[in-house]
Amino acid sequence: MNNKKEHLLIVDGMALLFRAFYATSVYGNFMINSKGVPTNAVNGFLKHLLASVKHFQPTHVICCWDMGSKTYRSELFDHYKANRPEAPVEMLPQFDLAKKAVEAFNIPNVGLVGYEADDCIGTIAKLYSAEMNISILTGDRDLLQLLDENIQVVLMQKGIGQYKVYTPDFFTEETGILPAHLVDVKGLMGDSSDNYPGVKGIGEKTAYKLIAKYKSIDVLLERLEELTKAQRSKIEQDLDMLHLSRRLAEIACDVPVECTLEEAVFDAEHSRAARLIEEMELRGLHTFLSDALNSREAI
């Protein structure tokens, strides 16, 4: 990325919160506080958030959220994400707790009914990438399609503060395609976690190979005669689903979401944040808090 002074960290709140929840719930550890409220997801979420602030030292931070399961994608395709189980009961009160915690750090919570957090992330990233460096913190590889000259995607790895940082060049080196063409790959192969099928019989390896060669679904369809008979037949039989899957995979970067850079300036107050940690009875966070806020002062 360019050496711009200002740096916006966009946090995929859903990805952090779910990752934090399952890291401890697998051992039956929900960290129930004295009010009987589970806090394991919020605790881990804040550790991830504060560790990333310390590591990347952003001048601005925004946190994006899903706003319910009904989106324009579920209207396009009934089965979209229909394979996902309901959030565990211990998780339910923690969505609001996490947003309250984010607010206590003077970080804007952003979400829009009818869209996913990904669409809010994409819109904000594209909106501000001309004037500042952007880092997107997530566990979701779908966001790699947003990579650009001033946009890097930070994939969380196992353990707090462990990251795999993608730039456009690194992504292309690893996959053989351009970031923008990830949606074409998904159109062909589908996505089992989001529950859309792509073209029946075309798997990941073939999808990457075809898009590496033809760059996009449009060019691929113009040159279908060059494909093997089996590949051509599969694609011709599933044309509608191919186009629909590509549309489902594409992050909308033009949604009517609003968050000004002034609102996003990272200026958390230690006393307010520490008070929230005490109120929620979150354990082991004071060091993370001090480290994150001290790193900001060092900018």
mmCIF file of C-alpha atoms in Angstrom:
data_model
loop_
_atom_site.group_PDB
_atom_site.id
_atom_site.type_symbol
_atom_site.label_atom_id
_atom_site.label_comp_id
_atom_site.label_asym_id
_atom_site.label_seq_id
_atom_site.Cartn_x
_atom_site.Cartn_y
_atom_site.Cartn_z
ATOM 1 C CA MET A 1 0.000 0.000 0.000
ATOM 2 C CA ASN A 2 1.028 3.612 -0.463
ATOM 3 C CA ASN A 3 2.632 5.503 2.392
ATOM 4 C CA LYS A 4 -0.454 7.514 3.221
ATOM 5 C CA LYS A 5 -0.506 8.911 6.723
ATOM 6 C CA GLU A 6 -4.123 8.024 7.432
ATOM 7 C CA HIS A 7 -5.149 4.402 7.755
ATOM 8 C CA LEU A 8 -8.699 3.054 8.134
ATOM 9 C CA LEU A 9 -9.235 -0.338 9.759
ATOM 10 C CA ILE A 10 -12.612 -1.822 8.782
ATOM 11 C CA VAL A 11 -13.582 -4.624 11.141
ATOM 12 C CA ASP A 12 -15.884 -7.454 10.082
ATOM 13 C CA GLY A 13 -17.775 -7.593 13.381
ATOM 14 C CA MET A 14 -19.656 -10.795 12.531
ATOM 15 C CA ALA A 15 -16.470 -12.684 11.653
ATOM 16 C CA LEU A 16 -14.684 -11.616 14.849
ATOM 17 C CA LEU A 17 -17.638 -12.316 17.122
ATOM 18 C CA PHE A 18 -18.368 -15.810 15.751
ATOM 19 C CA ARG A 19 -14.688 -16.764 15.754
ATOM 20 C CA ALA A 20 -14.391 -15.644 19.383
ATOM 21 C CA PHE A 21 -17.549 -17.512 20.402
ATOM 22 C CA TYR A 22 -16.535 -20.867 18.919
ATOM 23 C CA ALA A 23 -12.946 -20.634 20.212
ATOM 24 C CA THR A 24 -14.195 -21.120 23.782
ATOM 25 C CA SER A 25 -17.710 -22.587 23.440
ATOM 26 C CA VAL A 26 -16.198 -25.772 22.005
ATOM 27 C CA TYR A 27 -14.901 -26.383 25.552
ATOM 28 C CA GLY A 28 -18.251 -25.374 27.114
ATOM 29 C CA ASN A 29 -16.687 -22.167 28.434
ATOM 30 C CA PHE A 30 -19.264 -19.378 28.003
ATOM 31 C CA MET A 31 -17.825 -17.077 30.699
ATOM 32 C CA ILE A 32 -21.190 -16.407 32.396
ATOM 33 C CA ASN A 33 -21.023 -13.186 34.436
ATOM 34 C CA SER A 34 -22.792 -12.469 37.741
ATOM 35 C CA LYS A 35 -25.909 -11.299 35.857
ATOM 36 C CA GLY A 36 -26.150 -14.724 34.200
ATOM 37 C CA VAL A 37 -25.098 -13.366 30.784
ATOM 38 C CA PRO A 38 -22.538 -15.241 28.645
ATOM 39 C CA THR A 39 -19.597 -13.023 27.618
ATOM 40 C CA ASN A 40 -17.171 -15.400 25.866
ATOM 41 C CA ALA A 41 -17.835 -13.987 22.372
ATOM 42 C CA VAL A 42 -17.561 -10.331 23.478
ATOM 43 C CA ASN A 43 -14.403 -11.070 25.445
ATOM 44 C CA GLY A 44 -12.644 -12.701 22.484
ATOM 45 C CA PHE A 45 -14.066 -10.134 20.062
ATOM 46 C CA LEU A 46 -12.504 -7.270 22.035
ATOM 47 C CA LYS A 47 -9.179 -9.102 22.289
ATOM 48 C CA HIS A 48 -9.126 -9.499 18.487
ATOM 49 C CA LEU A 49 -10.162 -5.871 17.980
ATOM 50 C CA LEU A 50 -7.624 -4.408 20.415
ATOM 51 C CA ALA A 51 -4.810 -6.654 19.179
ATOM 52 C CA SER A 52 -5.451 -5.476 15.617
ATOM 53 C CA VAL A 53 -5.440 -1.810 16.697
ATOM 54 C CA LYS A 54 -2.077 -2.362 18.384
ATOM 55 C CA HIS A 55 -0.693 -4.235 15.357
ATOM 56 C CA PHE A 56 -1.912 -1.980 12.512
ATOM 57 C CA GLN A 57 -2.071 1.341 14.381
ATOM 58 C CA PRO A 58 -4.975 2.777 12.379
ATOM 59 C CA THR A 59 -5.961 6.428 12.593
ATOM 60 C CA HIS A 60 -9.599 5.472 11.892
ATOM 61 C CA VAL A 61 -11.712 2.400 12.791
ATOM 62 C CA ILE A 62 -15.196 1.287 11.669
ATOM 63 C CA CYS A 63 -17.001 -1.937 12.641
ATOM 64 C CA CYS A 64 -19.549 -3.496 10.239
ATOM 65 C CA TRP A 65 -22.400 -5.891 11.053
ATOM 66 C CA ASP A 66 -25.112 -7.980 9.425
ATOM 67 C CA MET A 67 -28.581 -6.660 10.246
ATOM 68 C CA GLY A 68 -30.682 -9.828 10.205
ATOM 69 C CA SER A 69 -30.672 -12.813 7.867
ATOM 70 C CA LYS A 70 -32.975 -11.364 5.172
ATOM 71 C CA THR A 71 -30.983 -9.598 2.463
ATOM 72 C CA TYR A 72 -31.355 -8.927 -1.251
ATOM 73 C CA ARG A 73 -29.407 -12.167 -1.822
ATOM 74 C CA SER A 74 -31.996 -14.272 0.026
ATOM 75 C CA GLU A 75 -34.635 -12.622 -2.189
ATOM 76 C CA LEU A 76 -32.669 -13.577 -5.303
ATOM 77 C CA PHE A 77 -32.178 -17.171 -4.133
ATOM 78 C CA ASP A 78 -34.377 -18.776 -1.464
ATOM 79 C CA HIS A 79 -31.700 -21.244 -0.424
ATOM 80 C CA TYR A 80 -28.987 -18.629 0.138
ATOM 81 C CA LYS A 81 -27.337 -19.456 3.504
ATOM 82 C CA ALA A 82 -30.373 -21.635 4.303
ATOM 83 C CA ASN A 83 -27.996 -24.391 5.470
ATOM 84 C CA ARG A 84 -26.765 -22.269 8.394
ATOM 85 C CA PRO A 85 -28.029 -23.221 11.836
ATOM 86 C CA GLU A 86 -29.569 -20.632 14.139
ATOM 87 C CA ALA A 87 -27.022 -18.850 16.336
ATOM 88 C CA PRO A 88 -26.541 -20.731 19.641
ATOM 89 C CA VAL A 89 -28.677 -19.398 22.492
ATOM 90 C CA GLU A 90 -25.543 -18.333 24.444
ATOM 91 C CA MET A 91 -24.554 -16.158 21.480
ATOM 92 C CA LEU A 92 -27.815 -14.220 21.186
ATOM 93 C CA PRO A 93 -27.344 -11.602 23.945
ATOM 94 C CA GLN A 94 -23.750 -11.030 22.840
ATOM 95 C CA PHE A 95 -24.553 -9.300 19.527
ATOM 96 C CA ASP A 96 -25.896 -6.250 21.368
ATOM 97 C CA LEU A 97 -23.148 -6.456 24.006
ATOM 98 C CA ALA A 98 -20.488 -6.392 21.264
ATOM 99 C CA LYS A 99 -22.058 -3.339 19.620
ATOM 100 C CA LYS A 100 -22.272 -1.621 23.007
ATOM 101 C CA ALA A 101 -18.579 -2.394 23.561
ATOM 102 C CA VAL A 102 -17.645 -0.993 20.140
ATOM 103 C CA GLU A 103 -19.590 2.168 20.956
ATOM 104 C CA ALA A 104 -17.712 2.511 24.265
ATOM 105 C CA PHE A 105 -14.488 2.628 22.233
ATOM 106 C CA ASN A 106 -15.905 5.536 20.149
ATOM 107 C CA ILE A 107 -15.943 3.273 17.083
ATOM 108 C CA PRO A 108 -18.972 3.560 14.758
ATOM 109 C CA ASN A 109 -21.161 0.458 14.330
ATOM 110 C CA VAL A 110 -22.304 0.270 10.708
ATOM 111 C CA GLY A 111 -24.954 -2.008 9.214
ATOM 112 C CA LEU A 112 -27.856 -1.749 6.802
ATOM 113 C CA VAL A 113 -31.053 -3.783 6.720
ATOM 114 C CA GLY A 114 -31.261 -5.811 3.487
ATOM 115 C CA TYR A 115 -27.476 -6.004 3.053
ATOM 116 C CA GLU A 116 -24.650 -8.012 4.573
ATOM 117 C CA ALA A 117 -21.718 -6.642 6.542
ATOM 118 C CA ASP A 118 -19.595 -7.486 3.461
ATOM 119 C CA ASP A 119 -21.544 -4.962 1.354
ATOM 120 C CA CYS A 120 -21.053 -2.225 3.967
ATOM 121 C CA ILE A 121 -17.344 -3.095 4.158
ATOM 122 C CA GLY A 122 -16.991 -3.019 0.356
ATOM 123 C CA THR A 123 -18.825 0.294 0.007
ATOM 124 C CA ILE A 124 -16.809 2.039 2.727
ATOM 125 C CA ALA A 125 -13.495 0.593 1.496
ATOM 126 C CA LYS A 126 -14.067 1.761 -2.088
ATOM 127 C CA LEU A 127 -15.390 5.134 -0.919
ATOM 128 C CA TYR A 128 -12.284 6.056 1.073
ATOM 129 C CA SER A 129 -9.471 4.096 -0.622
ATOM 130 C CA ALA A 130 -8.455 7.058 -2.794
ATOM 131 C CA GLU A 131 -7.595 9.152 0.251
ATOM 132 C CA MET A 132 -6.251 6.639 2.791
ATOM 133 C CA ASN A 133 -4.913 3.133 3.200
ATOM 134 C CA ILE A 134 -7.558 0.571 4.114
ATOM 135 C CA SER A 135 -7.133 -2.683 6.045
ATOM 136 C CA ILE A 136 -10.110 -5.052 6.258
ATOM 137 C CA LEU A 137 -9.957 -7.389 9.267
ATOM 138 C CA THR A 138 -11.955 -10.584 8.723
ATOM 139 C CA GLY A 139 -11.893 -14.355 8.576
ATOM 140 C CA ASP A 140 -13.906 -14.389 5.338
ATOM 141 C CA ARG A 141 -12.046 -15.079 2.094
ATOM 142 C CA ASP A 142 -14.942 -13.629 0.069
ATOM 143 C CA LEU A 143 -13.637 -10.172 0.977
ATOM 144 C CA LEU A 144 -10.437 -10.837 -1.003
ATOM 145 C CA GLN A 145 -12.337 -9.661 -4.097
ATOM 146 C CA LEU A 146 -12.035 -6.110 -2.677
ATOM 147 C CA LEU A 147 -8.221 -6.059 -2.807
ATOM 148 C CA ASP A 148 -6.880 -2.973 -4.516
ATOM 149 C CA GLU A 149 -3.841 -0.727 -4.609
ATOM 150 C CA ASN A 150 -4.806 0.896 -1.294
ATOM 151 C CA ILE A 151 -6.924 -1.935 0.143
ATOM 152 C CA GLN A 152 -5.405 -4.918 1.948
ATOM 153 C CA VAL A 153 -7.373 -7.784 3.479
ATOM 154 C CA VAL A 154 -6.177 -9.140 6.811
ATOM 155 C CA LEU A 155 -7.302 -12.733 7.413
ATOM 156 C CA MET A 156 -7.250 -13.774 11.054
ATOM 157 C CA GLN A 157 -5.318 -16.952 11.741
ATOM 158 C CA LYS A 158 -5.428 -19.241 14.751
ATOM 159 C CA GLY A 159 -4.611 -17.293 17.909
ATOM 160 C CA ILE A 160 -5.092 -13.633 18.803
ATOM 161 C CA GLY A 161 -2.926 -11.233 16.793
ATOM 162 C CA GLN A 162 -1.962 -13.764 14.097
ATOM 163 C CA TYR A 163 -2.682 -12.534 10.561
ATOM 164 C CA LYS A 164 -2.232 -13.391 6.920
ATOM 165 C CA VAL A 165 -2.128 -10.076 5.069
ATOM 166 C CA TYR A 166 -3.220 -10.059 1.426
ATOM 167 C CA THR A 167 -2.292 -7.468 -1.164
ATOM 168 C CA PRO A 168 -3.456 -7.757 -4.807
ATOM 169 C CA ASP A 169 -0.032 -9.088 -5.892
ATOM 170 C CA PHE A 170 0.114 -11.690 -3.119
ATOM 171 C CA PHE A 171 -3.416 -12.856 -3.957
ATOM 172 C CA THR A 172 -2.590 -13.251 -7.670
ATOM 173 C CA GLU A 173 0.655 -15.018 -6.854
ATOM 174 C CA GLU A 174 -1.251 -17.487 -4.648
ATOM 175 C CA THR A 175 -4.295 -18.085 -6.871
ATOM 176 C CA GLY A 176 -3.303 -17.220 -10.445
ATOM 177 C CA ILE A 177 -6.237 -14.808 -10.850
ATOM 178 C CA LEU A 178 -6.928 -11.119 -10.194
ATOM 179 C CA PRO A 179 -8.895 -10.266 -7.027
ATOM 180 C CA ALA A 180 -11.847 -8.906 -9.024
ATOM 181 C CA HIS A 181 -12.196 -12.281 -10.766
ATOM 182 C CA LEU A 182 -12.807 -14.205 -7.541
ATOM 183 C CA VAL A 183 -16.553 -13.704 -8.169
ATOM 184 C CA ASP A 184 -16.212 -15.469 -11.536
ATOM 185 C CA VAL A 185 -14.545 -18.431 -9.830
ATOM 186 C CA LYS A 186 -17.385 -18.520 -7.267
ATOM 187 C CA GLY A 187 -19.936 -18.336 -10.085
ATOM 188 C CA LEU A 188 -18.484 -21.530 -11.528
ATOM 189 C CA MET A 189 -17.761 -23.528 -8.375
ATOM 190 C CA GLY A 190 -20.452 -22.117 -6.061
ATOM 191 C CA ASP A 191 -19.989 -21.811 -2.325
ATOM 192 C CA SER A 192 -21.148 -24.567 0.019
ATOM 193 C CA SER A 193 -20.936 -22.358 3.139
ATOM 194 C CA ASP A 194 -23.284 -19.769 1.559
ATOM 195 C CA ASN A 195 -25.327 -22.587 -0.011
ATOM 196 C CA TYR A 196 -25.344 -21.654 -3.701
ATOM 197 C CA PRO A 197 -24.285 -24.331 -6.167
ATOM 198 C CA GLY A 198 -22.527 -22.701 -9.137
ATOM 199 C CA VAL A 199 -22.246 -25.078 -12.095
ATOM 200 C CA LYS A 200 -22.949 -28.666 -11.139
ATOM 201 C CA GLY A 201 -19.855 -30.819 -11.644
ATOM 202 C CA ILE A 202 -17.314 -27.959 -11.768
ATOM 203 C CA GLY A 203 -15.099 -27.898 -8.690
ATOM 204 C CA GLU A 204 -12.606 -25.439 -7.267
ATOM 205 C CA LYS A 205 -9.577 -26.613 -9.228
ATOM 206 C CA THR A 206 -11.333 -26.415 -12.609
ATOM 207 C CA ALA A 207 -12.967 -23.078 -11.761
ATOM 208 C CA TYR A 208 -9.617 -21.434 -10.921
ATOM 209 C CA LYS A 209 -7.994 -22.968 -13.998
ATOM 210 C CA LEU A 210 -10.706 -21.687 -16.348
ATOM 211 C CA ILE A 211 -10.752 -18.157 -14.884
ATOM 212 C CA ALA A 212 -6.931 -17.990 -14.853
ATOM 213 C CA LYS A 213 -7.111 -18.657 -18.601
ATOM 214 C CA TYR A 214 -10.246 -16.717 -19.641
ATOM 215 C CA LYS A 215 -10.255 -14.023 -16.906
ATOM 216 C CA SER A 216 -14.058 -13.772 -16.663
ATOM 217 C CA ILE A 217 -17.290 -15.703 -17.148
ATOM 218 C CA ASP A 218 -18.222 -13.397 -20.056
ATOM 219 C CA VAL A 219 -15.068 -14.263 -22.026
ATOM 220 C CA LEU A 220 -15.423 -17.916 -21.071
ATOM 221 C CA LEU A 221 -18.956 -18.023 -22.518
ATOM 222 C CA GLU A 222 -17.778 -16.368 -25.744
ATOM 223 C CA ARG A 223 -15.177 -19.119 -26.174
ATOM 224 C CA LEU A 224 -17.127 -22.149 -24.980
ATOM 225 C CA GLU A 225 -16.118 -24.112 -28.073
ATOM 226 C CA GLU A 226 -12.526 -24.223 -26.744
ATOM 227 C CA LEU A 227 -13.602 -26.149 -23.625
ATOM 228 C CA THR A 228 -13.821 -29.919 -23.343
ATOM 229 C CA LYS A 229 -17.146 -31.387 -24.369
ATOM 230 C CA ALA A 230 -17.950 -32.299 -20.734
ATOM 231 C CA GLN A 231 -17.134 -28.792 -19.413
ATOM 232 C CA ARG A 232 -19.156 -27.117 -22.160
ATOM 233 C CA SER A 233 -22.124 -29.377 -21.512
ATOM 234 C CA LYS A 234 -22.090 -28.707 -17.741
ATOM 235 C CA ILE A 235 -21.946 -24.932 -18.239
ATOM 236 C CA GLU A 236 -24.659 -24.870 -20.921
ATOM 237 C CA GLN A 237 -26.989 -26.884 -18.691
ATOM 238 C CA ASP A 238 -26.469 -24.558 -15.732
ATOM 239 C CA LEU A 239 -26.230 -21.110 -17.356
ATOM 240 C CA ASP A 240 -28.894 -19.469 -15.196
ATOM 241 C CA MET A 241 -27.335 -20.765 -11.985
ATOM 242 C CA LEU A 242 -23.883 -19.679 -13.192
ATOM 243 C CA HIS A 243 -25.032 -16.074 -13.598
ATOM 244 C CA LEU A 244 -27.024 -16.147 -10.354
ATOM 245 C CA SER A 245 -24.112 -17.626 -8.372
ATOM 246 C CA ARG A 246 -21.798 -14.937 -9.679
ATOM 247 C CA ARG A 247 -24.267 -12.264 -8.620
ATOM 248 C CA LEU A 248 -24.601 -13.790 -5.145
ATOM 249 C CA ALA A 249 -20.801 -13.899 -4.788
ATOM 250 C CA GLU A 250 -20.271 -10.266 -5.746
ATOM 251 C CA ILE A 251 -19.985 -7.774 -2.903
ATOM 252 C CA ALA A 252 -22.141 -4.696 -3.521
ATOM 253 C CA CYS A 253 -19.934 -1.613 -3.232
ATOM 254 C CA ASP A 254 -22.626 1.000 -3.777
ATOM 255 C CA VAL A 255 -25.020 0.518 -0.862
ATOM 256 C CA PRO A 256 -26.539 3.597 0.825
ATOM 257 C CA VAL A 257 -24.499 3.273 3.994
ATOM 258 C CA GLU A 258 -23.181 6.360 5.728
ATOM 259 C CA CYS A 259 -20.211 6.855 7.988
ATOM 260 C CA THR A 260 -18.027 9.931 7.833
ATOM 261 C CA LEU A 261 -14.303 9.848 8.413
ATOM 262 C CA GLU A 262 -14.776 12.321 11.269
ATOM 263 C CA GLU A 263 -16.949 9.773 13.086
ATOM 264 C CA ALA A 264 -14.371 7.037 12.445
ATOM 265 C CA VAL A 265 -11.331 8.777 13.979
ATOM 266 C CA PHE A 266 -9.990 6.379 16.602
ATOM 267 C CA ASP A 267 -9.997 8.311 19.852
ATOM 268 C CA ALA A 268 -11.058 5.790 22.494
ATOM 269 C CA GLU A 269 -10.918 7.028 26.080
ATOM 270 C CA HIS A 270 -9.219 4.617 28.466
ATOM 271 C CA SER A 271 -11.554 5.381 31.388
ATOM 272 C CA ARG A 272 -14.775 4.850 29.402
ATOM 273 C CA ALA A 273 -13.526 1.605 27.847
ATOM 274 C CA ALA A 274 -12.212 0.312 31.191
ATOM 275 C CA ARG A 275 -15.575 1.081 32.815
ATOM 276 C CA LEU A 276 -17.367 -1.010 30.197
ATOM 277 C CA ILE A 277 -14.956 -3.917 30.726
ATOM 278 C CA GLU A 278 -15.728 -3.777 34.462
ATOM 279 C CA GLU A 279 -19.500 -3.520 33.907
ATOM 280 C CA MET A 280 -19.566 -6.557 31.623
ATOM 281 C CA GLU A 281 -17.145 -8.388 33.951
ATOM 282 C CA LEU A 282 -14.793 -9.201 31.094
ATOM 283 C CA ARG A 283 -11.562 -10.842 32.151
ATOM 284 C CA GLY A 284 -8.020 -10.467 30.882
ATOM 285 C CA LEU A 285 -8.659 -7.366 28.792
ATOM 286 C CA HIS A 286 -6.873 -4.571 30.622
ATOM 287 C CA THR A 287 -3.480 -5.338 29.085
ATOM 288 C CA PHE A 288 -5.015 -5.488 25.590
ATOM 289 C CA LEU A 289 -6.683 -2.127 26.250
ATOM 290 C CA SER A 290 -3.515 -0.422 27.511
ATOM 291 C CA ASP A 291 -1.402 -1.832 24.669
ATOM 292 C CA ALA A 292 -3.893 -0.686 22.007
ATOM 293 C CA LEU A 293 -4.292 2.828 23.388
ATOM 294 C CA ASN A 294 -0.566 3.275 24.034
ATOM 295 C CA SER A 295 0.169 2.261 20.428
ATOM 296 C CA ARG A 296 -2.228 4.979 19.255
ATOM 297 C CA GLU A 297 -0.357 7.599 21.221
ATOM 298 C CA ALA A 298 2.851 6.446 19.547
ATOM 299 C CA ILE A 299 1.525 7.247 16.039
#
